[in-house]
PDB file of C-alpha atoms in Angstrom:
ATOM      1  CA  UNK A   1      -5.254  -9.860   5.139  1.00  0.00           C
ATOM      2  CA  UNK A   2      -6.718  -6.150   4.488  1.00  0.00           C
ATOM      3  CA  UNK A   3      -6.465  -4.044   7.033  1.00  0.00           C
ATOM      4  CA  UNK A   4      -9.258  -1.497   7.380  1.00  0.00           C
ATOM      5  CA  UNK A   5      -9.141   2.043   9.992  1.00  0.00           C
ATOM      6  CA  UNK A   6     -13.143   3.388  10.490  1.00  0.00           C
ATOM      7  CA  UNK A   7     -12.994   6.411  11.983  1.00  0.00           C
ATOM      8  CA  UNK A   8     -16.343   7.510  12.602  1.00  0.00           C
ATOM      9  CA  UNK A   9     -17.014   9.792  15.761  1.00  0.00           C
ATOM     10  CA  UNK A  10     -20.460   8.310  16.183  1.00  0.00           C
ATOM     11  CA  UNK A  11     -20.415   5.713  18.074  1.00  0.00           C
ATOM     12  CA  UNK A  12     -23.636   3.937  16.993  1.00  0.00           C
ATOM     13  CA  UNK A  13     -22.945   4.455  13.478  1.00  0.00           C
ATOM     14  CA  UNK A  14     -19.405   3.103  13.914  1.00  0.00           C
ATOM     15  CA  UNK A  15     -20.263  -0.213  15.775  1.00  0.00           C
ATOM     16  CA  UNK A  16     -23.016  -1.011  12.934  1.00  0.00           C
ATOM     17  CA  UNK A  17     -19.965  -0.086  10.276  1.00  0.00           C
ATOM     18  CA  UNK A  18     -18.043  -2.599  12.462  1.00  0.00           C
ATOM     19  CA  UNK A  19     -20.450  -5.280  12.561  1.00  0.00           C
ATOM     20  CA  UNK A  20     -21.073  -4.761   9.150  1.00  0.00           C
ATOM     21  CA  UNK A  21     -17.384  -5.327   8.061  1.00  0.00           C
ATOM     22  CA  UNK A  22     -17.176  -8.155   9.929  1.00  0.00           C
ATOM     23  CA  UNK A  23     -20.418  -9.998   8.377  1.00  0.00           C
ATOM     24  CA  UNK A  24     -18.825  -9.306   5.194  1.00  0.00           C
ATOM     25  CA  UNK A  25     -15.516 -11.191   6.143  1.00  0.00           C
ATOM     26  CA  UNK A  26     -17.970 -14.449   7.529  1.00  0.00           C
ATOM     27  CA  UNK A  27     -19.471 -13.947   4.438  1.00  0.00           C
ATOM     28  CA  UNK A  28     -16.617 -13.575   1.898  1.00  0.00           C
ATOM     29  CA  UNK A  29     -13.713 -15.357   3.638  1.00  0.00           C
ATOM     30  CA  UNK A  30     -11.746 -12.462   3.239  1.00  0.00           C
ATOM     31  CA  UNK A  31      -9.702 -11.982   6.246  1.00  0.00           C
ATOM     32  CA  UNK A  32     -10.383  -8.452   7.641  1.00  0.00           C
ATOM     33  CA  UNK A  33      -8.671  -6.808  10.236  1.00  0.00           C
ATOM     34  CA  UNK A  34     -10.562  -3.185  11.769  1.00  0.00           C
ATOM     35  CA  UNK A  35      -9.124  -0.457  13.188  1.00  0.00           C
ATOM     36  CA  UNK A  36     -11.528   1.812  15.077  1.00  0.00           C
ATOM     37  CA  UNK A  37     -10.597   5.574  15.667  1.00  0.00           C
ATOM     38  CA  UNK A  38     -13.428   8.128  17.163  1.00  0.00           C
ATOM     39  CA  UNK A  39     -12.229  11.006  15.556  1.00  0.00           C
ATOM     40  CA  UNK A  40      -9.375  11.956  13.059  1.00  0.00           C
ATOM     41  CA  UNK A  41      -6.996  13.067  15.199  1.00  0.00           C
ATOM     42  CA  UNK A  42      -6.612  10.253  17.090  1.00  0.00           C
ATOM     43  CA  UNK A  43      -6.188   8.129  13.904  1.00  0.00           C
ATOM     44  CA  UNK A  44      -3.045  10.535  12.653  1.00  0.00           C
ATOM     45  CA  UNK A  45      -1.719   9.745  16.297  1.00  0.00           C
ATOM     46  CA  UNK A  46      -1.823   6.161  15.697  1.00  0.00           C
ATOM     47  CA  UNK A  47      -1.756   6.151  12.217  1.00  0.00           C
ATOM     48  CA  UNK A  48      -0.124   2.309  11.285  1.00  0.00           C
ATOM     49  CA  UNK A  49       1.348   2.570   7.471  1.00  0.00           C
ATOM     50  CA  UNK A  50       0.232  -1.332   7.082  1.00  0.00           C
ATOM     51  CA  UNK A  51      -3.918   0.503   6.751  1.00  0.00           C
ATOM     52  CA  UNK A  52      -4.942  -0.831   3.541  1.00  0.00           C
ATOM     53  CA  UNK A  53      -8.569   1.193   3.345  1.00  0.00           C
ATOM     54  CA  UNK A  54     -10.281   4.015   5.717  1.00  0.00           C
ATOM     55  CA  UNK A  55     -13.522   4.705   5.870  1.00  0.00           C
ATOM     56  CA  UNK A  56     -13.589   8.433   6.882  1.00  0.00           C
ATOM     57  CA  UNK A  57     -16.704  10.794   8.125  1.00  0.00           C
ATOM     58  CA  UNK A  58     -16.158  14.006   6.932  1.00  0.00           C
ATOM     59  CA  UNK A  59     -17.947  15.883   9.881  1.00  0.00           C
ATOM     60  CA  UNK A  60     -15.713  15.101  12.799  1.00  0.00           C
ATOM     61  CA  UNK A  61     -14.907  17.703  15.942  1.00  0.00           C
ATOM     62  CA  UNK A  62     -11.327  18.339  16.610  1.00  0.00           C
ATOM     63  CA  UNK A  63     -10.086  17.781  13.672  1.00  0.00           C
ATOM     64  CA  UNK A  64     -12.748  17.309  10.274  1.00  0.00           C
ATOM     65  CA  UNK A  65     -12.435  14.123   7.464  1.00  0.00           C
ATOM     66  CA  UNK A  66     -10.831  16.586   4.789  1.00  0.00           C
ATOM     67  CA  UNK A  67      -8.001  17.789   7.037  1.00  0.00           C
ATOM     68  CA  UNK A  68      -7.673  14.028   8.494  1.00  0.00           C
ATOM     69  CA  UNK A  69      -7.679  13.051   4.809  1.00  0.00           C
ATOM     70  CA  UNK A  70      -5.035  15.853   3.861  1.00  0.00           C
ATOM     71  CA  UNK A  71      -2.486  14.492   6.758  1.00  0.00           C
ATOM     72  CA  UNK A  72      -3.328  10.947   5.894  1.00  0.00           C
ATOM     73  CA  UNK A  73      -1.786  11.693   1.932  1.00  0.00           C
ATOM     74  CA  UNK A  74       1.568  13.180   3.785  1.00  0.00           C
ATOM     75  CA  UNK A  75       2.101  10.271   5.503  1.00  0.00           C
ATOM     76  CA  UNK A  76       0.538   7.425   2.739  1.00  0.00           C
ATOM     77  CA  UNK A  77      -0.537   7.942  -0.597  1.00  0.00           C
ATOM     78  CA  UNK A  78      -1.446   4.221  -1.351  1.00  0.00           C
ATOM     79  CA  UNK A  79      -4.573   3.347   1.190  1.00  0.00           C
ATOM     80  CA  UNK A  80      -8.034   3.915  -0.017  1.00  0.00           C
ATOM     81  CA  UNK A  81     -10.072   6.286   1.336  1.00  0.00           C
ATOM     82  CA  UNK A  82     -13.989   6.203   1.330  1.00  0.00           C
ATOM     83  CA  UNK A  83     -15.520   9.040   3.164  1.00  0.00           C
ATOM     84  CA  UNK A  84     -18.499   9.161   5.390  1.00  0.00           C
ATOM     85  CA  UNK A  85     -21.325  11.960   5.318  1.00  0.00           C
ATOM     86  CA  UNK A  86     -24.575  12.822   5.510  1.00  0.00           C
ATOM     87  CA  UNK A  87     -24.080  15.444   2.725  1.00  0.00           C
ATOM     88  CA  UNK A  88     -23.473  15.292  -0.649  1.00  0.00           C
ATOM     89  CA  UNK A  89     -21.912  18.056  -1.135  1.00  0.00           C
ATOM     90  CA  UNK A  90     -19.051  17.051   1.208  1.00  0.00           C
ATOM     91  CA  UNK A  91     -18.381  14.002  -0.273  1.00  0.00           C
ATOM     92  CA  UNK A  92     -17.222  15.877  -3.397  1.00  0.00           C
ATOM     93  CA  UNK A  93     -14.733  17.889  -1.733  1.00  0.00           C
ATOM     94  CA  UNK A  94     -12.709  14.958  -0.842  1.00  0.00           C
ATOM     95  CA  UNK A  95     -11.710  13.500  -4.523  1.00  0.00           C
ATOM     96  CA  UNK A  96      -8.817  16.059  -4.296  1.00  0.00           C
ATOM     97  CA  UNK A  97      -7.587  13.711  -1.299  1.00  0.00           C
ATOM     98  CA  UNK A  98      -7.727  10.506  -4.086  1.00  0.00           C
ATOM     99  CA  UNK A  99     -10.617   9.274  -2.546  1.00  0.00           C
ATOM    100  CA  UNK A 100     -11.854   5.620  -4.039  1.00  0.00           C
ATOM    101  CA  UNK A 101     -15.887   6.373  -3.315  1.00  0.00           C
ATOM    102  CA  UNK A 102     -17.922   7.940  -0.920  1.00  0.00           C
ATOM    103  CA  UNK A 103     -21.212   6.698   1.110  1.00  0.00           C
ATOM    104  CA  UNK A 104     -24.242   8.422   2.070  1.00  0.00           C
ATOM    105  CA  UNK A 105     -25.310   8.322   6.241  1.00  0.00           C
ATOM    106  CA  UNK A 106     -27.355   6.128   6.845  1.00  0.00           C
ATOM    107  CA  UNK A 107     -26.254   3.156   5.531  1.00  0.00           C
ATOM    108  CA  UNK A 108     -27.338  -0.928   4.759  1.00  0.00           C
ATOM    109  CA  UNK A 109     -24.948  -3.797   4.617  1.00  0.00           C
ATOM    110  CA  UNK A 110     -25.771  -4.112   1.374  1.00  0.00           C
ATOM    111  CA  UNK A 111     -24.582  -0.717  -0.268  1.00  0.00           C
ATOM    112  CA  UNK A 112     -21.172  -1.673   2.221  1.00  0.00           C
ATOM    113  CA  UNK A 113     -21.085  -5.099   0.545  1.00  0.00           C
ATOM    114  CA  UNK A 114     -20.890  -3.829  -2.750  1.00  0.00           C
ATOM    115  CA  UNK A 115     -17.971  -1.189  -2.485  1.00  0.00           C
ATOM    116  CA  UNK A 116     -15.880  -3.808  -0.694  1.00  0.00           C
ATOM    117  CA  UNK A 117     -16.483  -6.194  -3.301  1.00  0.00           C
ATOM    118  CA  UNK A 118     -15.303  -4.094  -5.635  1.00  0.00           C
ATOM    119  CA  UNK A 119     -12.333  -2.240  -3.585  1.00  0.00           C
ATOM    120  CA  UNK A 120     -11.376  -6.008  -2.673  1.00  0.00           C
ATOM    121  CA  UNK A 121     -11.223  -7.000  -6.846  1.00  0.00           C
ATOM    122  CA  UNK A 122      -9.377  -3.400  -7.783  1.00  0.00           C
ATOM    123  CA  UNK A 123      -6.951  -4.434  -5.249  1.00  0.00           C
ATOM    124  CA  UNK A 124      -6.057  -7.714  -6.730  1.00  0.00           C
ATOM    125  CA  UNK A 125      -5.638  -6.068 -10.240  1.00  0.00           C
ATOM    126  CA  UNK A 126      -3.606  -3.264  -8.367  1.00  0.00           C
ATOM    127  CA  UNK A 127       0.322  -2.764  -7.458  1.00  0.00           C
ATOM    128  CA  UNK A 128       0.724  -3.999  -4.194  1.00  0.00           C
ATOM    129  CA  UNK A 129       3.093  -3.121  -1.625  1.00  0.00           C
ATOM    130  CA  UNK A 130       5.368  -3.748   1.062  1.00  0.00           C
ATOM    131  CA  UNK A 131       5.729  -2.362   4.324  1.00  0.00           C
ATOM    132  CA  UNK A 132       9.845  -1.738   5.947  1.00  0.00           C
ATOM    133  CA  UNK A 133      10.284  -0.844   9.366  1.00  0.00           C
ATOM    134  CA  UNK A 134      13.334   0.854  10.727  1.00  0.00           C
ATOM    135  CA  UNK A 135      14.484   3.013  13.825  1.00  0.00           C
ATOM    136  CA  UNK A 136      12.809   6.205  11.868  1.00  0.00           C
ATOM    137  CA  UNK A 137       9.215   4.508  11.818  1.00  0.00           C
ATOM    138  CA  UNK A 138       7.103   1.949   9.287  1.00  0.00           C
ATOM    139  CA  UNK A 139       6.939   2.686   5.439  1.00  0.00           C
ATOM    140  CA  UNK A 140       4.785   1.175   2.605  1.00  0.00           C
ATOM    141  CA  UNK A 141       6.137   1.442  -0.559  1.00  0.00           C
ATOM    142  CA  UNK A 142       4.755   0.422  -3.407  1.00  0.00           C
ATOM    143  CA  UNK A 143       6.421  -2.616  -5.807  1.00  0.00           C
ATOM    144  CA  UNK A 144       6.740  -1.436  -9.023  1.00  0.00           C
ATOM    145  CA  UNK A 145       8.049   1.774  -7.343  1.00  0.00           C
ATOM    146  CA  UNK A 146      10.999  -0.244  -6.228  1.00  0.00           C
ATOM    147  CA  UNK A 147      14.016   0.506  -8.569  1.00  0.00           C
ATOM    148  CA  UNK A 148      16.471  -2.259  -6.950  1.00  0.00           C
ATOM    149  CA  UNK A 149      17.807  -3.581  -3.103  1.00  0.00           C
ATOM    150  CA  UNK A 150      21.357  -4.031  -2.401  1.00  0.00           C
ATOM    151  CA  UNK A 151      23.100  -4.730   1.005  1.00  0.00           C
ATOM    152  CA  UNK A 152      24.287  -1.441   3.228  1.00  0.00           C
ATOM    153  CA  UNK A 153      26.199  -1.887   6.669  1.00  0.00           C
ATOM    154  CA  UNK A 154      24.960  -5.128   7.313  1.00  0.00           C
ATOM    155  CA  UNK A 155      21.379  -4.015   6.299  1.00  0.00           C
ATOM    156  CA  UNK A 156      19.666  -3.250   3.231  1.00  0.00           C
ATOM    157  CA  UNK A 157      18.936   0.310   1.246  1.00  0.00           C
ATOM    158  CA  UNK A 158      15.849  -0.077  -0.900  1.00  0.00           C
ATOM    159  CA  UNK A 159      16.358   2.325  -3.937  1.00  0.00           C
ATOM    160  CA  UNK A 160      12.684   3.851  -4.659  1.00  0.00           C
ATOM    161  CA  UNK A 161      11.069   6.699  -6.383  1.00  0.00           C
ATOM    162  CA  UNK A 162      10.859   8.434  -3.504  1.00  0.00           C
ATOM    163  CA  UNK A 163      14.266   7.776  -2.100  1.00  0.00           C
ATOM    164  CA  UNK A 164      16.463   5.443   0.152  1.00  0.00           C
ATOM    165  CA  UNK A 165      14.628   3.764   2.613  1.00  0.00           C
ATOM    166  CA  UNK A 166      16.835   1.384   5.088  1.00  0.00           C
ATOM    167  CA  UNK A 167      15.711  -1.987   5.855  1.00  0.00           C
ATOM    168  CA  UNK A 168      16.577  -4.421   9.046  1.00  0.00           C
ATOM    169  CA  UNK A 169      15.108  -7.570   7.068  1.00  0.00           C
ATOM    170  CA  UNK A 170      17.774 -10.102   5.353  1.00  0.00           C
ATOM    171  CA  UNK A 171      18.288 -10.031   1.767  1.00  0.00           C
ATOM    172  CA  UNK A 172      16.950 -13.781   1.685  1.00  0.00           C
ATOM    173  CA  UNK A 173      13.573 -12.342   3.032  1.00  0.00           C
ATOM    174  CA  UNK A 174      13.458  -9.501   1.271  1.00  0.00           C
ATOM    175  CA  UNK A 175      13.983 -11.583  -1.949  1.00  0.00           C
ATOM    176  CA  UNK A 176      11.558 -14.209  -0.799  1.00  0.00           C
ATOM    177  CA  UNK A 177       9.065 -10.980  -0.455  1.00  0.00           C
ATOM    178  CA  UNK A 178       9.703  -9.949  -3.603  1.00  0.00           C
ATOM    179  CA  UNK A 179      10.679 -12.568  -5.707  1.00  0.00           C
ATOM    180  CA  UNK A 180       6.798 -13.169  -7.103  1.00  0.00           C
ATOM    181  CA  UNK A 181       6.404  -9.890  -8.189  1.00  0.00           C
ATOM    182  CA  UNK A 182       9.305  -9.636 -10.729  1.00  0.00           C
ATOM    183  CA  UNK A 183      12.769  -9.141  -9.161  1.00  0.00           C
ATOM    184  CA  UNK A 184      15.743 -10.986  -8.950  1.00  0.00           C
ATOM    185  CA  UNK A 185      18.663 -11.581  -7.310  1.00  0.00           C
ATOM    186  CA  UNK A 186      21.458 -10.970  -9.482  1.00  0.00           C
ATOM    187  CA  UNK A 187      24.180 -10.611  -6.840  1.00  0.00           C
ATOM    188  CA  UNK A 188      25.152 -11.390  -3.611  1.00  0.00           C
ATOM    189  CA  UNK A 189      24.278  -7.890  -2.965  1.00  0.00           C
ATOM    190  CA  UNK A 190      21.890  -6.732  -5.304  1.00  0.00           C
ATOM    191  CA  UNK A 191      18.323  -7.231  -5.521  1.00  0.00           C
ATOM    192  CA  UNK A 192      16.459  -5.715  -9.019  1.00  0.00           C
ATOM    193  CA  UNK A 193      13.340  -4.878 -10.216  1.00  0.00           C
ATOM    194  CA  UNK A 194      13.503  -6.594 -13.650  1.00  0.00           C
ATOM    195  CA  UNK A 195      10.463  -4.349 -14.665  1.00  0.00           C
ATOM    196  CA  UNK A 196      12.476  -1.363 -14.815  1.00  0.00           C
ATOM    197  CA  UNK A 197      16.104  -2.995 -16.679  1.00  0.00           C
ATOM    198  CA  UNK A 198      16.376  -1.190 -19.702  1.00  0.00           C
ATOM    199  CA  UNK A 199      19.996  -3.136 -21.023  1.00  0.00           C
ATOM    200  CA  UNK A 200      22.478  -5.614 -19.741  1.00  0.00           C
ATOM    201  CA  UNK A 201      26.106  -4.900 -21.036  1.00  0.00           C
ATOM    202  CA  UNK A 202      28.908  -7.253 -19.733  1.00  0.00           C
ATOM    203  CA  UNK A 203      28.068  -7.297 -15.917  1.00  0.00           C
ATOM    204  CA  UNK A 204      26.267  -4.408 -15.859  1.00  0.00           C
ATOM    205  CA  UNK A 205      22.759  -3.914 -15.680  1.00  0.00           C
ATOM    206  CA  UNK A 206      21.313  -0.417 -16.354  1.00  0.00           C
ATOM    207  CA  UNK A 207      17.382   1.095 -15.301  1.00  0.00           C
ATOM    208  CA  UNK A 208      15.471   2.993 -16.832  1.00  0.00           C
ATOM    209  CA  UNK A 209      16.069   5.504 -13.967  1.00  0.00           C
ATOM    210  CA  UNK A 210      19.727   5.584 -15.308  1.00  0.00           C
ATOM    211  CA  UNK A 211      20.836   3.741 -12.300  1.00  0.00           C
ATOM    212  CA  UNK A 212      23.103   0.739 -12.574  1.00  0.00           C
ATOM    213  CA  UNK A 213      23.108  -2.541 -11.054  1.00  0.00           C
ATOM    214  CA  UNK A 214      25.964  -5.060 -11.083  1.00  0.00           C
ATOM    215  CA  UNK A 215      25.215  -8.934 -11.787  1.00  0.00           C
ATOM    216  CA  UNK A 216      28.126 -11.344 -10.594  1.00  0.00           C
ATOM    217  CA  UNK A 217      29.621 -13.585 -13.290  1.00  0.00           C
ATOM    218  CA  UNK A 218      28.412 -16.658 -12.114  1.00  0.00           C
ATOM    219  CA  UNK A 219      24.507 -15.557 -12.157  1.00  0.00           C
ATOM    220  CA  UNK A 220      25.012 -13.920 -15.348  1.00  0.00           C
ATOM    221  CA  UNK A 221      23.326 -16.218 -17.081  1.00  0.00           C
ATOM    222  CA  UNK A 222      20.278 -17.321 -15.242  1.00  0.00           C
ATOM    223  CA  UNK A 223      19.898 -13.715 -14.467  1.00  0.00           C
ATOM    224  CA  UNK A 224      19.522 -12.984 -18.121  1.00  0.00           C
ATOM    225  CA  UNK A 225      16.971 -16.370 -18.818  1.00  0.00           C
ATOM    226  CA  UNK A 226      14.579 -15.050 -16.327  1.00  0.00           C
ATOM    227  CA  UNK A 227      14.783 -11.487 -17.590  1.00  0.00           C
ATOM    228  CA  UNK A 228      13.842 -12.903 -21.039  1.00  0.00           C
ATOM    229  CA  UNK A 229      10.999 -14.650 -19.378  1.00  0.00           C
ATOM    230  CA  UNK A 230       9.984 -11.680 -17.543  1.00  0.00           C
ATOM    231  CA  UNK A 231       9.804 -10.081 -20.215  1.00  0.00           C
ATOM    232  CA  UNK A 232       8.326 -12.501 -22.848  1.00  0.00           C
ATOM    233  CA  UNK A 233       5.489 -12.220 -20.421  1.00  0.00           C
ATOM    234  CA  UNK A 234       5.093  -8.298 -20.883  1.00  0.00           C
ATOM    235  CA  UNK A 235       4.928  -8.652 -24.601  1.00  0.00           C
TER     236      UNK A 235
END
């Protein structure tokens, strides 16, 4: 499922965008879920990490789509954005925010059609990601920025590239999770990105991020037949 936030602060403009969206997911048999926010400060508020695209007017009261874009990339630099405007000009500003496109006020399905169809196939070719939820809020972080998982006071520490995040899940779900897009568990305790194992001496396994994992004795060795596979497949 993609998850889409419009924020639009006309209303008639953001009920066709609406209708629109969902035509497209009769259409396509993508399932679509939408998000509607009438201006950007009220999608910060209620800003849910799981967004997976916004489509964001730029000329918004309270608080404008380049500012709303700017707080979005504190909190989430993996959803696409595709602004909303009237004006050229505008539109151009935002590419500093990482924007994917931009449309052009007024709009047809059609034109809407197309730059799903073609955020929808860059997302399959694209690093996808997970989203963790703990007492401190929700996170998305992105696989291949996962360096390894291992167990912490009865819950998990995921080791990324932009720090510890804790997770409430089990390992066995977290594995399950995971498991497809190239990590393994080597240990009871540890959970590893095999993308990122630069060298396996004796029981230890060392990242390229100079961190080191341990694999248990007993896993040893169908730890290091699916790392050969994994990485037969790079070559």
């Amino acid at each position: 499922m993609y998850n889409i936030a419009l924020c639009d602060d006309e209303q008639d403009f953001a009920d066709e965008m609406k209708q629109y969206i969902q035509r497209y997911q009769e259409e396509s048999g993508e399932k679509i879920r939408v998000m509607v926010f009438r201006n950007g400060l009220e999608l910060i508020e209620n800003y849910d990490p799981s967004t997976d695209l916004i489509f964001l007017d730029i000329q918004m009261d309270q608080m404008d789509g380049l500012e709303t874009a700017k707080r979005i990339r504190e909190k989430d630099e993996e959803a696409g954005i595709i602004f909303l405007t009237s004006l050229k000009q505008y539109a151009l500003e935002g590419y500093q925010y990482q924007a994917v496109n931009y449309l052009i006020k007024p709009m047809k399905y059609i034109r809407l059609k197309t730059e799903l169809d073609r955020w929808i196939e860059k997302c399959r070719k694209k690093n996808p990601c997970i989203v963790i939820a703990n007492d401190q809020g929700t996170f998305k972080a992105a696989v291949n920025k996962i360096h390894y998982i291992e167990t912490y006071k009865r819950n998990l520490l995921l080791h990324t590239d932009e720090g510890e995040v804790i997770s409430y899940e089990s390992m066995k779900a977290l594995e399950q999770r995971l498991s497809p897009f190239g990590f393994y568990r080597c240990h009871a305790g540890y959970l590893v990105n095999m993308g990122l194992v630069r060298k396996v001496e004796k029981l230890e396994i060392t990242l390229s991020s100079g961190e080191t994992v341990y694999v248990s004795k007993p896993k040893k060795k169908d730890f290091m037949k699916a790392l050969a596979g994994y990485w037969g497949k790079m070559l």
